[in-house]
PDB file of C-alpha atoms in Angstrom:
ATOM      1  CA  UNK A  12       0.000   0.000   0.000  1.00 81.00           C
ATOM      2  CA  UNK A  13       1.805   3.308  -1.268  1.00 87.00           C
ATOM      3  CA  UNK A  14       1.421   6.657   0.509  1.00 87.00           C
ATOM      4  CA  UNK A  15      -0.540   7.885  -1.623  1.00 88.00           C
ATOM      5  CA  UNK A  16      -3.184   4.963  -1.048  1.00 88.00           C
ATOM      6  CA  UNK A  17      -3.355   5.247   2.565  1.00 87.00           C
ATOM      7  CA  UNK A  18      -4.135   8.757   3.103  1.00 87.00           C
ATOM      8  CA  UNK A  19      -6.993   8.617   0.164  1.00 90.00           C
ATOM      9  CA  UNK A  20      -8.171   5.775   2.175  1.00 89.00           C
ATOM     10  CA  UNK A  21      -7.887   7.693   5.884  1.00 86.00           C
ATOM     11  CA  UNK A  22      -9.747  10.481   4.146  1.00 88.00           C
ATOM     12  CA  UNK A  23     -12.473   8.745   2.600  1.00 87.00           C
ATOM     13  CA  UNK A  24     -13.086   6.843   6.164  1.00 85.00           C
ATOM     14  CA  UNK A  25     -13.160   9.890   8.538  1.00 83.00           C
ATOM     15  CA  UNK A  26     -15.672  11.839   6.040  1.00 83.00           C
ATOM     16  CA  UNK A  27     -17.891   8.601   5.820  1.00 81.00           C
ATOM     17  CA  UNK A  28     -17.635   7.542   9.194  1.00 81.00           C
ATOM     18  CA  UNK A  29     -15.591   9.827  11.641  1.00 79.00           C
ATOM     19  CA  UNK A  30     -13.016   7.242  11.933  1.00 81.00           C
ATOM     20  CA  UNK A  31      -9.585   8.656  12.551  1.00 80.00           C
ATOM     21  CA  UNK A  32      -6.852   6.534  11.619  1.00 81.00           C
ATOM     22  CA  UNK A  33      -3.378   7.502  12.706  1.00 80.00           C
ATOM     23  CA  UNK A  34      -0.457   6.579  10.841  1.00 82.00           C
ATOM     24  CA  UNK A  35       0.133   3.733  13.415  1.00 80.00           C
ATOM     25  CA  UNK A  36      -2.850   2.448  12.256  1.00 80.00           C
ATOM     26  CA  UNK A  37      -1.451   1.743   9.116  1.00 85.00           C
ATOM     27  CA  UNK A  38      -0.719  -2.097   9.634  1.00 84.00           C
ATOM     28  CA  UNK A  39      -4.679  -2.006  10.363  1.00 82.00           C
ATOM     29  CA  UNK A  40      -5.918  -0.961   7.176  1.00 86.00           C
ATOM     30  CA  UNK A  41      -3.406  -3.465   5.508  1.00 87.00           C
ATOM     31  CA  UNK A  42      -4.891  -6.331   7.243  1.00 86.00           C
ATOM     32  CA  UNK A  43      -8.608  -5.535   6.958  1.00 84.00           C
ATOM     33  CA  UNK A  44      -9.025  -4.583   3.465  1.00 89.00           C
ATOM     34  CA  UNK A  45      -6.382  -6.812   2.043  1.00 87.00           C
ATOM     35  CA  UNK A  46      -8.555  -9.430   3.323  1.00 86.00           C
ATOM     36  CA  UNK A  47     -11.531  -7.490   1.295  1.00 86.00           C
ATOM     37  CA  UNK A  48      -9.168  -7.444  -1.581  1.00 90.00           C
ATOM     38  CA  UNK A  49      -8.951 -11.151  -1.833  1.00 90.00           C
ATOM     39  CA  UNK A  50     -12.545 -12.272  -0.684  1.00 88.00           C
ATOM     40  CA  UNK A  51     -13.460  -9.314  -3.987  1.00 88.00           C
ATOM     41  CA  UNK A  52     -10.938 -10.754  -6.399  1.00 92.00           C
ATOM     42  CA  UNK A  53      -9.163  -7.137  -6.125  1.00 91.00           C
ATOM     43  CA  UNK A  54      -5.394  -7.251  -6.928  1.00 88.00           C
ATOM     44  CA  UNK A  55      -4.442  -5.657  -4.259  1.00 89.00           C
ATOM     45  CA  UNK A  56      -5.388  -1.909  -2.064  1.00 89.00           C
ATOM     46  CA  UNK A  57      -4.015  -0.050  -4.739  1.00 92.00           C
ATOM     47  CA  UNK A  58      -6.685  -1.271  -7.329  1.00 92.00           C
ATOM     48  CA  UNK A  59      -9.086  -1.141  -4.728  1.00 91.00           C
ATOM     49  CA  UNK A  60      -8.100   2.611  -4.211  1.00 91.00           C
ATOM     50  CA  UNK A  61      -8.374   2.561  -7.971  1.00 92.00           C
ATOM     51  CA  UNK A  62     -12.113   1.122  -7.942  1.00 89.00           C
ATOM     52  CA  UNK A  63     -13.290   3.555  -5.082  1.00 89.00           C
ATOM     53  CA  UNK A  64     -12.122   6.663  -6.719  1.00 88.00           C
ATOM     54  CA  UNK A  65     -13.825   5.800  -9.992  1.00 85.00           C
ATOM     55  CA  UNK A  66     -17.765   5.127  -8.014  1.00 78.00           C
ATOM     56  CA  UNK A  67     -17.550   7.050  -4.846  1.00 73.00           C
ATOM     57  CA  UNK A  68     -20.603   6.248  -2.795  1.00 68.00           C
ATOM     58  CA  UNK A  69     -20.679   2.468  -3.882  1.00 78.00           C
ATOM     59  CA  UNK A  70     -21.346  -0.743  -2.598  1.00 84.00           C
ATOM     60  CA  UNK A  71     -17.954  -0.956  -2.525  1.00 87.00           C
ATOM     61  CA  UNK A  72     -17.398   2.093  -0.457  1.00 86.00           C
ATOM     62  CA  UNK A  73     -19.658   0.636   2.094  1.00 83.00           C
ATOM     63  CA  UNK A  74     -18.163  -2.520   2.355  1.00 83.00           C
ATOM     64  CA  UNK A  75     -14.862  -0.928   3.200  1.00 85.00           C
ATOM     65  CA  UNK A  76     -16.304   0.897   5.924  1.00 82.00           C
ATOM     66  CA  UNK A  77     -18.107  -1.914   7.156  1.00 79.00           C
ATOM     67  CA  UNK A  78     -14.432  -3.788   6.943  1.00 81.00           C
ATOM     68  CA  UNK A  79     -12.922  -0.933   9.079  1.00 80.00           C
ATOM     69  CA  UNK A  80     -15.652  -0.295  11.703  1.00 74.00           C
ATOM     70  CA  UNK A  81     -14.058  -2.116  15.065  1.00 65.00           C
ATOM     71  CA  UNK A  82     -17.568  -3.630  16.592  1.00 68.00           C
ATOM     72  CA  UNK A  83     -16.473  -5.126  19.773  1.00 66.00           C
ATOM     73  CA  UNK A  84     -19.565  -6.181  22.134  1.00 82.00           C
ATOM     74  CA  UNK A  85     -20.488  -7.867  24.729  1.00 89.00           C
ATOM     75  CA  UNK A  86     -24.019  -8.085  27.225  1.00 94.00           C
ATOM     76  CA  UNK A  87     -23.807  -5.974  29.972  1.00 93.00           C
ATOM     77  CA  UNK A  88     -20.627  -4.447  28.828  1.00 91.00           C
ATOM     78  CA  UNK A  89     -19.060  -2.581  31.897  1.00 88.00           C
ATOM     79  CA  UNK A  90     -21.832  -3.827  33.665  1.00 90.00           C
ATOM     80  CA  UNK A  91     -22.013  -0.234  35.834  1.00 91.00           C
ATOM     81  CA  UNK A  92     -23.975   1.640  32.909  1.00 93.00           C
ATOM     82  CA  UNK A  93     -26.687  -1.138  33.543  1.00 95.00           C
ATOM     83  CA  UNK A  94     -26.434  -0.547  37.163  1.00 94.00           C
ATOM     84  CA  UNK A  95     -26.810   3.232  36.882  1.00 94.00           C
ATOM     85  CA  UNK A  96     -29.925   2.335  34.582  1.00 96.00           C
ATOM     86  CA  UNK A  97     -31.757   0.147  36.586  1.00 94.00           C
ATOM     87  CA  UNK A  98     -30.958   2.217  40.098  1.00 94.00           C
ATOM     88  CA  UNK A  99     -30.621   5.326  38.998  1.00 94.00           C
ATOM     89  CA  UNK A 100     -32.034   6.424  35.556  1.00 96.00           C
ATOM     90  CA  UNK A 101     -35.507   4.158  35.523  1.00 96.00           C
ATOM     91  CA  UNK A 102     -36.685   4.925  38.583  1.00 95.00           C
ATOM     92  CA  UNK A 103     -36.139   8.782  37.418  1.00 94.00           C
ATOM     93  CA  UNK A 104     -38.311   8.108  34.437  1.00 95.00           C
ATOM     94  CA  UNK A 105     -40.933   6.283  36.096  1.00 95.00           C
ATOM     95  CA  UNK A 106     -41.781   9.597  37.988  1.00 95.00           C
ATOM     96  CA  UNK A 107     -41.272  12.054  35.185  1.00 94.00           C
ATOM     97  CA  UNK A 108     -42.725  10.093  32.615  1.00 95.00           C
ATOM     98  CA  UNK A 109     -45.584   8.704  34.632  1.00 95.00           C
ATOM     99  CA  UNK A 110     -48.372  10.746  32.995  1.00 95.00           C
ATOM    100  CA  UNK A 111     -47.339  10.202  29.000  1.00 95.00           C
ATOM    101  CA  UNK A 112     -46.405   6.017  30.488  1.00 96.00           C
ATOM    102  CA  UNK A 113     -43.678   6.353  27.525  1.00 96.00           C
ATOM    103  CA  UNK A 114     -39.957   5.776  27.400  1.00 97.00           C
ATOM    104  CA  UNK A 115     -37.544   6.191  24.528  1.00 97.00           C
ATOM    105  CA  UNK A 116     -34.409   4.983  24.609  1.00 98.00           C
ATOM    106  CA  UNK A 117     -31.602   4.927  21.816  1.00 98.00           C
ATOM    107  CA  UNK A 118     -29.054   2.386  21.736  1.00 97.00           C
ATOM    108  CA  UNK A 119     -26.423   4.508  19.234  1.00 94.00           C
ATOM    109  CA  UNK A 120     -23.444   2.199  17.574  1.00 90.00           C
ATOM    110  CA  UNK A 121     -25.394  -0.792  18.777  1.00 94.00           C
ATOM    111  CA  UNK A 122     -22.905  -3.184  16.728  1.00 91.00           C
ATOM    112  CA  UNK A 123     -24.485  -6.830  16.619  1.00 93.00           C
ATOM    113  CA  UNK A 124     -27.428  -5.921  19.592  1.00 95.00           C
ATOM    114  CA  UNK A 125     -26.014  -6.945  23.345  1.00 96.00           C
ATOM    115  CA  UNK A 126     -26.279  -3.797  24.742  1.00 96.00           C
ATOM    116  CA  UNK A 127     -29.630  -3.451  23.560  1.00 97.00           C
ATOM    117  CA  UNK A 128     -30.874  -6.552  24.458  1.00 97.00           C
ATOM    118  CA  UNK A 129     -29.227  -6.145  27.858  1.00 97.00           C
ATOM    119  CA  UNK A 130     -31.487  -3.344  28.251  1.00 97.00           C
ATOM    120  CA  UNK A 131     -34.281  -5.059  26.765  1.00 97.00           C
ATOM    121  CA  UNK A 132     -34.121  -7.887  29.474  1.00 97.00           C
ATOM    122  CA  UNK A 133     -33.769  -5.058  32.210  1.00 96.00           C
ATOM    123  CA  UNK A 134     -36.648  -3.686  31.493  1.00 97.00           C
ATOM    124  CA  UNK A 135     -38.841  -7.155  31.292  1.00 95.00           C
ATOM    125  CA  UNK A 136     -37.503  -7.572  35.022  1.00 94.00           C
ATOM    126  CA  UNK A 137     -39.285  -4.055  35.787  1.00 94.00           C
ATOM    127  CA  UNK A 138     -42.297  -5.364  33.754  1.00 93.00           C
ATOM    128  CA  UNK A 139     -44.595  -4.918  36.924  1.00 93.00           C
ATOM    129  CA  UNK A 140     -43.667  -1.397  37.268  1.00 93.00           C
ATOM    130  CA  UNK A 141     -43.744  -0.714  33.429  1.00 95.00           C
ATOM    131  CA  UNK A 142     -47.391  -2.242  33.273  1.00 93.00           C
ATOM    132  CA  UNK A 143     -49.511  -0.409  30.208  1.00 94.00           C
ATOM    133  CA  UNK A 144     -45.969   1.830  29.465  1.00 96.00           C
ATOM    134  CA  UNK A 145     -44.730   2.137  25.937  1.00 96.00           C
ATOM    135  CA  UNK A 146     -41.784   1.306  25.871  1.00 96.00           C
ATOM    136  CA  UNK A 147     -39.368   1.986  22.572  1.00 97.00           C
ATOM    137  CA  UNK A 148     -35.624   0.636  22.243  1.00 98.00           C
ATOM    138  CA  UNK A 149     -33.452   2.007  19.381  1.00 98.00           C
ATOM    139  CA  UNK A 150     -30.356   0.346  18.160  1.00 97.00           C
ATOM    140  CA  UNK A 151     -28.895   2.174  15.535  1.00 96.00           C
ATOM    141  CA  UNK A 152     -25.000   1.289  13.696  1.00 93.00           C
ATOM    142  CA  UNK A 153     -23.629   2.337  10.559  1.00 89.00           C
ATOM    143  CA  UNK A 154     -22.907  -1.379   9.713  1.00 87.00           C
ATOM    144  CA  UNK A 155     -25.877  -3.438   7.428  1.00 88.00           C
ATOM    145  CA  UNK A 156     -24.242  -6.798   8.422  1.00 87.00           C
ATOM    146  CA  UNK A 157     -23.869  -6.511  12.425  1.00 90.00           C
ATOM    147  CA  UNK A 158     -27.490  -5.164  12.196  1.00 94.00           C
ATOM    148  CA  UNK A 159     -28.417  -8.533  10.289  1.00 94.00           C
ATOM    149  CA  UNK A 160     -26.897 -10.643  12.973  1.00 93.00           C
ATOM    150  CA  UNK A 161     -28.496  -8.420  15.745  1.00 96.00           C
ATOM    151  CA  UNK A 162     -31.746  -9.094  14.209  1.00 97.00           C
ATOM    152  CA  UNK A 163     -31.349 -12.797  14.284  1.00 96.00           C
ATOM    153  CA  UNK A 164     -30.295 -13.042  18.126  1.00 96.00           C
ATOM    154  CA  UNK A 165     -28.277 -15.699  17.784  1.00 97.00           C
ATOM    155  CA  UNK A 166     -25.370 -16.145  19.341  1.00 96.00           C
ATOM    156  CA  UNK A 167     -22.098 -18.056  19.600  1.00 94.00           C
ATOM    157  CA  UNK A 168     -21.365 -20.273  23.658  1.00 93.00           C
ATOM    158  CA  UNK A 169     -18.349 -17.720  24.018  1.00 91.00           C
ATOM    159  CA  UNK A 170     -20.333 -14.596  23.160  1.00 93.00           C
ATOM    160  CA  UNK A 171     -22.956 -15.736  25.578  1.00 93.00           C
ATOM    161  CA  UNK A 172     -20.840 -16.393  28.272  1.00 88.00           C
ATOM    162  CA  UNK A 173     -19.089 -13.118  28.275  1.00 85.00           C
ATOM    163  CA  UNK A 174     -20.816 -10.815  30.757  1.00 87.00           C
ATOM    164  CA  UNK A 175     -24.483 -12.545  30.121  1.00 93.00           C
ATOM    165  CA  UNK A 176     -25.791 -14.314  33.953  1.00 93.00           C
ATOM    166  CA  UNK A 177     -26.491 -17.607  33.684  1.00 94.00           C
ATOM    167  CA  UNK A 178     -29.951 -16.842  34.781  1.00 95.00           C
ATOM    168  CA  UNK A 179     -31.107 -14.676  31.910  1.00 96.00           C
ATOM    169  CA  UNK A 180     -29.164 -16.993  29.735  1.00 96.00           C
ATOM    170  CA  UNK A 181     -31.266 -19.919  30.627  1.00 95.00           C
ATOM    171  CA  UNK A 182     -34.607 -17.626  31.013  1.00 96.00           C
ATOM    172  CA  UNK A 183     -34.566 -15.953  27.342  1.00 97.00           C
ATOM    173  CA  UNK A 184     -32.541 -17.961  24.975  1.00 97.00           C
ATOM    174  CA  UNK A 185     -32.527 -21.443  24.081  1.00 97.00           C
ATOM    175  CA  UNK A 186     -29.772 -23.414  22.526  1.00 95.00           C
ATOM    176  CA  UNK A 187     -29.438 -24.379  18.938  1.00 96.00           C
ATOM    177  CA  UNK A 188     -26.754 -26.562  17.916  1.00 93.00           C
ATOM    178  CA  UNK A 189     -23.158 -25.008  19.724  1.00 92.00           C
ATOM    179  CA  UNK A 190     -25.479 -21.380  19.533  1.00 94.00           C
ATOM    180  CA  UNK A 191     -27.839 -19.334  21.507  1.00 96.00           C
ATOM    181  CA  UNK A 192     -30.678 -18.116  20.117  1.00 97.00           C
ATOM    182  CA  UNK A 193     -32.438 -15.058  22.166  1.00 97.00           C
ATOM    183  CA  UNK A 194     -36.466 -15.096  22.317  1.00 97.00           C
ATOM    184  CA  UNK A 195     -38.086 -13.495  20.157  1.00 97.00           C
ATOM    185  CA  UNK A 196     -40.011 -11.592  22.884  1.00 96.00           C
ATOM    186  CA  UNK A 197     -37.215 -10.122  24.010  1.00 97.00           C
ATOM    187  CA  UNK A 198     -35.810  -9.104  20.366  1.00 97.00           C
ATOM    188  CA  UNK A 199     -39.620  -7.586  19.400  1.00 96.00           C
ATOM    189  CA  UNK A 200     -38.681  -5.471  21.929  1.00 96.00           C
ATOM    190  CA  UNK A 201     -35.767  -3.516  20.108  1.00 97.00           C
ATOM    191  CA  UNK A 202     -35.891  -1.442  16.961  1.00 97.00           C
ATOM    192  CA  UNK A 203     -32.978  -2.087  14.795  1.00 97.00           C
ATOM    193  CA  UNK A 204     -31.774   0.645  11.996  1.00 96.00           C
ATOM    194  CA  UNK A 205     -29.096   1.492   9.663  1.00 94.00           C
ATOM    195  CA  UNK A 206     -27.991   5.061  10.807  1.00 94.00           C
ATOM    196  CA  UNK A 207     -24.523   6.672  10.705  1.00 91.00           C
ATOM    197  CA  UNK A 208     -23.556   9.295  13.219  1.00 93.00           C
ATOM    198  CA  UNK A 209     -22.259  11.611  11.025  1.00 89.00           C
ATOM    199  CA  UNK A 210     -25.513  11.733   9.241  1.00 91.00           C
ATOM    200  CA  UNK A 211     -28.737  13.910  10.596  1.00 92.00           C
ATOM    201  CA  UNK A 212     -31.310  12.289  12.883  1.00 94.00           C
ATOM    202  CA  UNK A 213     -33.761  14.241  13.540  1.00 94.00           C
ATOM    203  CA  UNK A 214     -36.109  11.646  11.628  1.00 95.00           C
ATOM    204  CA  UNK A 215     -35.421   9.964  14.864  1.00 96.00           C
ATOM    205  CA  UNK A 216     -37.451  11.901  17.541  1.00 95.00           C
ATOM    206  CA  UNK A 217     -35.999  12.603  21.205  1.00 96.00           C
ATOM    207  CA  UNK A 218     -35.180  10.080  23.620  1.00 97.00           C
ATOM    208  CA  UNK A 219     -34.963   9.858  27.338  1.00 97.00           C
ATOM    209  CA  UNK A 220     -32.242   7.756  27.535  1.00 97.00           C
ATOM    210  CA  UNK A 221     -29.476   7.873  25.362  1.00 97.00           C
ATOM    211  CA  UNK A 222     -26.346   5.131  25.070  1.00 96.00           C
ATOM    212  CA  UNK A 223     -23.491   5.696  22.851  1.00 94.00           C
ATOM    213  CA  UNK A 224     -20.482   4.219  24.367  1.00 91.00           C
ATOM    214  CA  UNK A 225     -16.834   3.464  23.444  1.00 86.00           C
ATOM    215  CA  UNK A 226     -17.671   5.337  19.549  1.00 86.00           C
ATOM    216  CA  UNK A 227     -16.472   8.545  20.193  1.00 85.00           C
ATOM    217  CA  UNK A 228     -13.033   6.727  21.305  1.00 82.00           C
ATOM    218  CA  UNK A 229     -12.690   6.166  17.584  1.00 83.00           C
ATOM    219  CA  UNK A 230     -13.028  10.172  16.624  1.00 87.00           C
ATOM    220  CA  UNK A 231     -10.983  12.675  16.701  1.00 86.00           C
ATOM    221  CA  UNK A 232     -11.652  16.038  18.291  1.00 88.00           C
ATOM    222  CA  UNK A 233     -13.807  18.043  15.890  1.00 90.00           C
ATOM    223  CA  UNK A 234     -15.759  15.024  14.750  1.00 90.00           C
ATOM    224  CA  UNK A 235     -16.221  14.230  19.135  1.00 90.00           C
ATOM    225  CA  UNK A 236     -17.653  17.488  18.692  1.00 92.00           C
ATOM    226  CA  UNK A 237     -19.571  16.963  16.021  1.00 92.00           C
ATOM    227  CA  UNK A 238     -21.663  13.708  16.727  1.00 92.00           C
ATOM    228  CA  UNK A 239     -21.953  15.014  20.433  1.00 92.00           C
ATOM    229  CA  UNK A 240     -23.979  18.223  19.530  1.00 92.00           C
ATOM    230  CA  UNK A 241     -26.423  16.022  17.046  1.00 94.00           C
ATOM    231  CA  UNK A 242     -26.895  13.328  19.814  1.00 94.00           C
ATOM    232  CA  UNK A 243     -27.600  15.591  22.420  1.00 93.00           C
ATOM    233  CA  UNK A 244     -30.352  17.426  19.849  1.00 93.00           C
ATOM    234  CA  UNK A 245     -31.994  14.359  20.277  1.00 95.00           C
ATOM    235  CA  UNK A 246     -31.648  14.227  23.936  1.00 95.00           C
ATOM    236  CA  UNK A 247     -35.335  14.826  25.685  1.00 93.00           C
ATOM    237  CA  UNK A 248     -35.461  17.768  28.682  1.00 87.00           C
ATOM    238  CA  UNK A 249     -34.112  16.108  31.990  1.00 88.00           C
ATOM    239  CA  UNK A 250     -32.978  13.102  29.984  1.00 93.00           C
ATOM    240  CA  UNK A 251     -29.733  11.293  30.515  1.00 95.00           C
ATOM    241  CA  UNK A 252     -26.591  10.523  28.330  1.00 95.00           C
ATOM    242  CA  UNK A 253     -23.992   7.486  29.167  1.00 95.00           C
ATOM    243  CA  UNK A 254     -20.954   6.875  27.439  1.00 92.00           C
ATOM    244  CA  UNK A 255     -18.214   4.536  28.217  1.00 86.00           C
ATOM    245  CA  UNK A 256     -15.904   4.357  30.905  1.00 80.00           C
ATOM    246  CA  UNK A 257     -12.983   6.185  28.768  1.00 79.00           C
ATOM    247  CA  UNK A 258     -15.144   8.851  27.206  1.00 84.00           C
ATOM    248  CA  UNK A 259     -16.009  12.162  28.980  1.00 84.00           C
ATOM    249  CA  UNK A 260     -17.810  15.555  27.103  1.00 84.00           C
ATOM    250  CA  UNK A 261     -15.563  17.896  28.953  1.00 81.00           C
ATOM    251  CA  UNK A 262     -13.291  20.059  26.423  1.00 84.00           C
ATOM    252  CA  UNK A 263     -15.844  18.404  23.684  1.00 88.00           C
ATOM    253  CA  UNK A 264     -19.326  20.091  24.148  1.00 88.00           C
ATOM    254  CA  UNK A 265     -20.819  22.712  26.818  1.00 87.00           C
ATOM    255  CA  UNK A 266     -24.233  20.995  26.260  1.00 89.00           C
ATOM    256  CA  UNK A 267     -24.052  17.850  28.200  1.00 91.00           C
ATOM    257  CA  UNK A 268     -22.315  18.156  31.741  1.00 90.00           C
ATOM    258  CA  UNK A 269     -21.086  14.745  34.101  1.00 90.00           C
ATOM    259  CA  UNK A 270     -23.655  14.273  36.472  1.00 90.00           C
ATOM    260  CA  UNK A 271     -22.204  15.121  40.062  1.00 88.00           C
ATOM    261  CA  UNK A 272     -23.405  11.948  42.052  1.00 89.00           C
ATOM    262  CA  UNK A 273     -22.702   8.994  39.275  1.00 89.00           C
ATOM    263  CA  UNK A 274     -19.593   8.617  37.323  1.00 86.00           C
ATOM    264  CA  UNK A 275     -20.565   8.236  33.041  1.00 86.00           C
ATOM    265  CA  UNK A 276     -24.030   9.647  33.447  1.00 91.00           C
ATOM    266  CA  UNK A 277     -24.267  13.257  31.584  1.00 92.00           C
ATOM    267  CA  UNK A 278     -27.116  15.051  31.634  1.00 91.00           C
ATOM    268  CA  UNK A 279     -28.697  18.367  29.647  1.00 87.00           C
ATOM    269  CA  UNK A 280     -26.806  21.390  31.132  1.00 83.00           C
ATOM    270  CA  UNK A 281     -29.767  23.923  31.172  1.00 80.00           C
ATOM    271  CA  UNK A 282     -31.674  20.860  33.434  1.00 71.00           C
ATOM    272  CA  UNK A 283     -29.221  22.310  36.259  1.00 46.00           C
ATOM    273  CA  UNK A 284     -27.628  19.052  36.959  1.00 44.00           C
ATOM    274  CA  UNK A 285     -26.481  19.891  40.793  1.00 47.00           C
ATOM    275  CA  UNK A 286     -30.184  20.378  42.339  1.00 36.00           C
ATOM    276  CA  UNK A 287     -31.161  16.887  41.604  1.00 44.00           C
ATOM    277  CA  UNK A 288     -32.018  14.707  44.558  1.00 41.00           C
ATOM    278  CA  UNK A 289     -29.707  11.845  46.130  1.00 40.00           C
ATOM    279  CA  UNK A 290     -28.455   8.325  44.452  1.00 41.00           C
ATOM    280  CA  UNK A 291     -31.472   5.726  44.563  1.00 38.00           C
ATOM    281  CA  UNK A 292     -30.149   2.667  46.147  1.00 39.00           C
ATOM    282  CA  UNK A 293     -27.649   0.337  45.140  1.00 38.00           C
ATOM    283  CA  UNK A 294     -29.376  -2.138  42.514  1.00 37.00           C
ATOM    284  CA  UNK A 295     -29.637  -5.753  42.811  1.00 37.00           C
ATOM    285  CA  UNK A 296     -27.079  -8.245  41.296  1.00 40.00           C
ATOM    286  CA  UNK A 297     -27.694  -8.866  37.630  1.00 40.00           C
ATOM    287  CA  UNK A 298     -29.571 -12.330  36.794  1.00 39.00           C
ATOM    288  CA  UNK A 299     -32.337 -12.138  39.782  1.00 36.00           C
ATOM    289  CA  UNK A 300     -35.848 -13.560  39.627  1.00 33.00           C
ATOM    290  CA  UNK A 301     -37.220 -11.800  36.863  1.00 32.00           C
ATOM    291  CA  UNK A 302     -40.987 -10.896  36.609  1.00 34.00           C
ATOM    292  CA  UNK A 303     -43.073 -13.215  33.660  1.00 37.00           C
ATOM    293  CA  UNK A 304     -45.060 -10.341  32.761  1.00 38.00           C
ATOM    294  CA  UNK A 305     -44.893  -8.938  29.195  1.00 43.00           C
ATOM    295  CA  UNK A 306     -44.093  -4.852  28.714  1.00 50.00           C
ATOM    296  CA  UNK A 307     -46.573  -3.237  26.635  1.00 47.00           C
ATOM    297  CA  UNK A 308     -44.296  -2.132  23.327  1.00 45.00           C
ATOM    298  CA  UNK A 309     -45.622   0.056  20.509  1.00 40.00           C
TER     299      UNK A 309
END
């Protein structure tokens, strides 16, 4: 791969996807799309830089971005965002949301669904509570092909047993073959669509509850500040914003301040962060009884 080749390709992938590729990351693109190159027929990256030049916007385009895009998951990644969520943030919505009984909540750079679906399976634990709510999960990711795999809910024994209880493993999936498939009660429950950051989303409404962690880890300043002023557009009045454990706002966007009480919860600056009332209690372990009822879901 010449120069020349490299820096059309870092180019084309931070306008189409915000991913900044230092010249470390060299050895990177090498790897991934030489192995596009050969699964294509392509001589090599230079004819593929050849090919992309000559149909910008292509199928091909895509599937180099798609090659490129990192989409490392896992359920209950982190495991405190869920904590914060189920002690902290739905007990919040419950009482400001109680007269509409609705809650959105967008899953952003959802990769192949676990982080969805981990939220999907809190919220059937809180089904008593959420009784007659609407309740409305987004997963959103730039990638066609991880979304295709969300959608199906199946799973492979080592994705399952990294982070996943045993308990919810044995309550909503059942085994096919050496894979997991998840119910499909639990999957009805999540909206899956194509949607890149860099792209606008208003289309998409406002949310209560907003996820998009470990992305912005791939950006580089400007397009940090970029994505976080369109995400927190979408971010309801009083709503709140997680990201992952190495991603902060400060230095990227004024809008969206750290919560003072809970570490990676952000919340709408003009919804005067400091005057809200003390933690909720500590939440119980992960994999408890669960409740059979069904949520109500649009």
């Amino acid at each position: 791969m010449t120069e020349f080749d490299f820096d059309f390709l870092r180019v084309l992938l931070q306008r189409r996807s915000g991913l900044f590729l230092s010249t470390e990351k060299r050895y990177l693109v090498e790897s991934r799309l030489g192995m596009l190159c050969r699964r294509r027929g392509i001589a090599g990256i230079t004819a593929l830089v050849v090919q992309l030049r000559s149909s910008p916007a292509s199928e091909l385009e895509a599937a180099v971005i798609e090659a490129m895009t990192t989409n490392e998951t896992l359920f209950f990644r982190d495991r405190t965002p869920f904590d914060l969520f189920r002690s902290v943030v739905l007990p919040e919505k419950l009482t400001a949301n109680a007269e509409s009984r609705t809650l959105r909540i967008w899953c952003a750079a959802v990769s192949t669904g676990q982080e969805a679906y981990s939220l999907a399976m809190l919220l059937d634990e809180a089904a008593d509570r959420l009784a007659g709510w609407t309740i409305e999960i987004l997963g959103t990711d730039i990638s066609v092909d991880v979304l295709d795999r969300a959608r199906q809910g199946l799973y492979s024994q080592f994705e399952v047993q990294r982070g996943l209880p045993i308990q919810l493993l044995l309550k909503h999936f059942r085994q096919e073959g050496d894979k997991w498939r998840l119910s499909e009660r639990i999957r009805d429950m999540v909206t899956l669509k194509q949607h890149n950051l860099l792209e606008p989303n208003h289309q998409l409404g406002q949310f209560d509850v907003i996820f998009c962690r470990n992305v912005l880890i791939y950006f580089d300043v400007p397009t940090k500040a970029r994505v976080m002023a369109a995400l927190a557009e979408r971010l309801a009045r009083n709503g709140a914003f997680i990201l992952g454990a190495a991603e902060t706002v400060i230095g990227i966007t004024t809008t969206l301040v750290p919560d003072p009480q809970h570490r990676g919860l952000y919340r709408d600056a003009a919804s005067s962060p400091q005057a809200r009332r003390p933690p909720f209690p500590a939440a119980p372990e992960l994999g408890g009884a669960l409740s059979p009822r069904k949520i109500a879901r649009p």
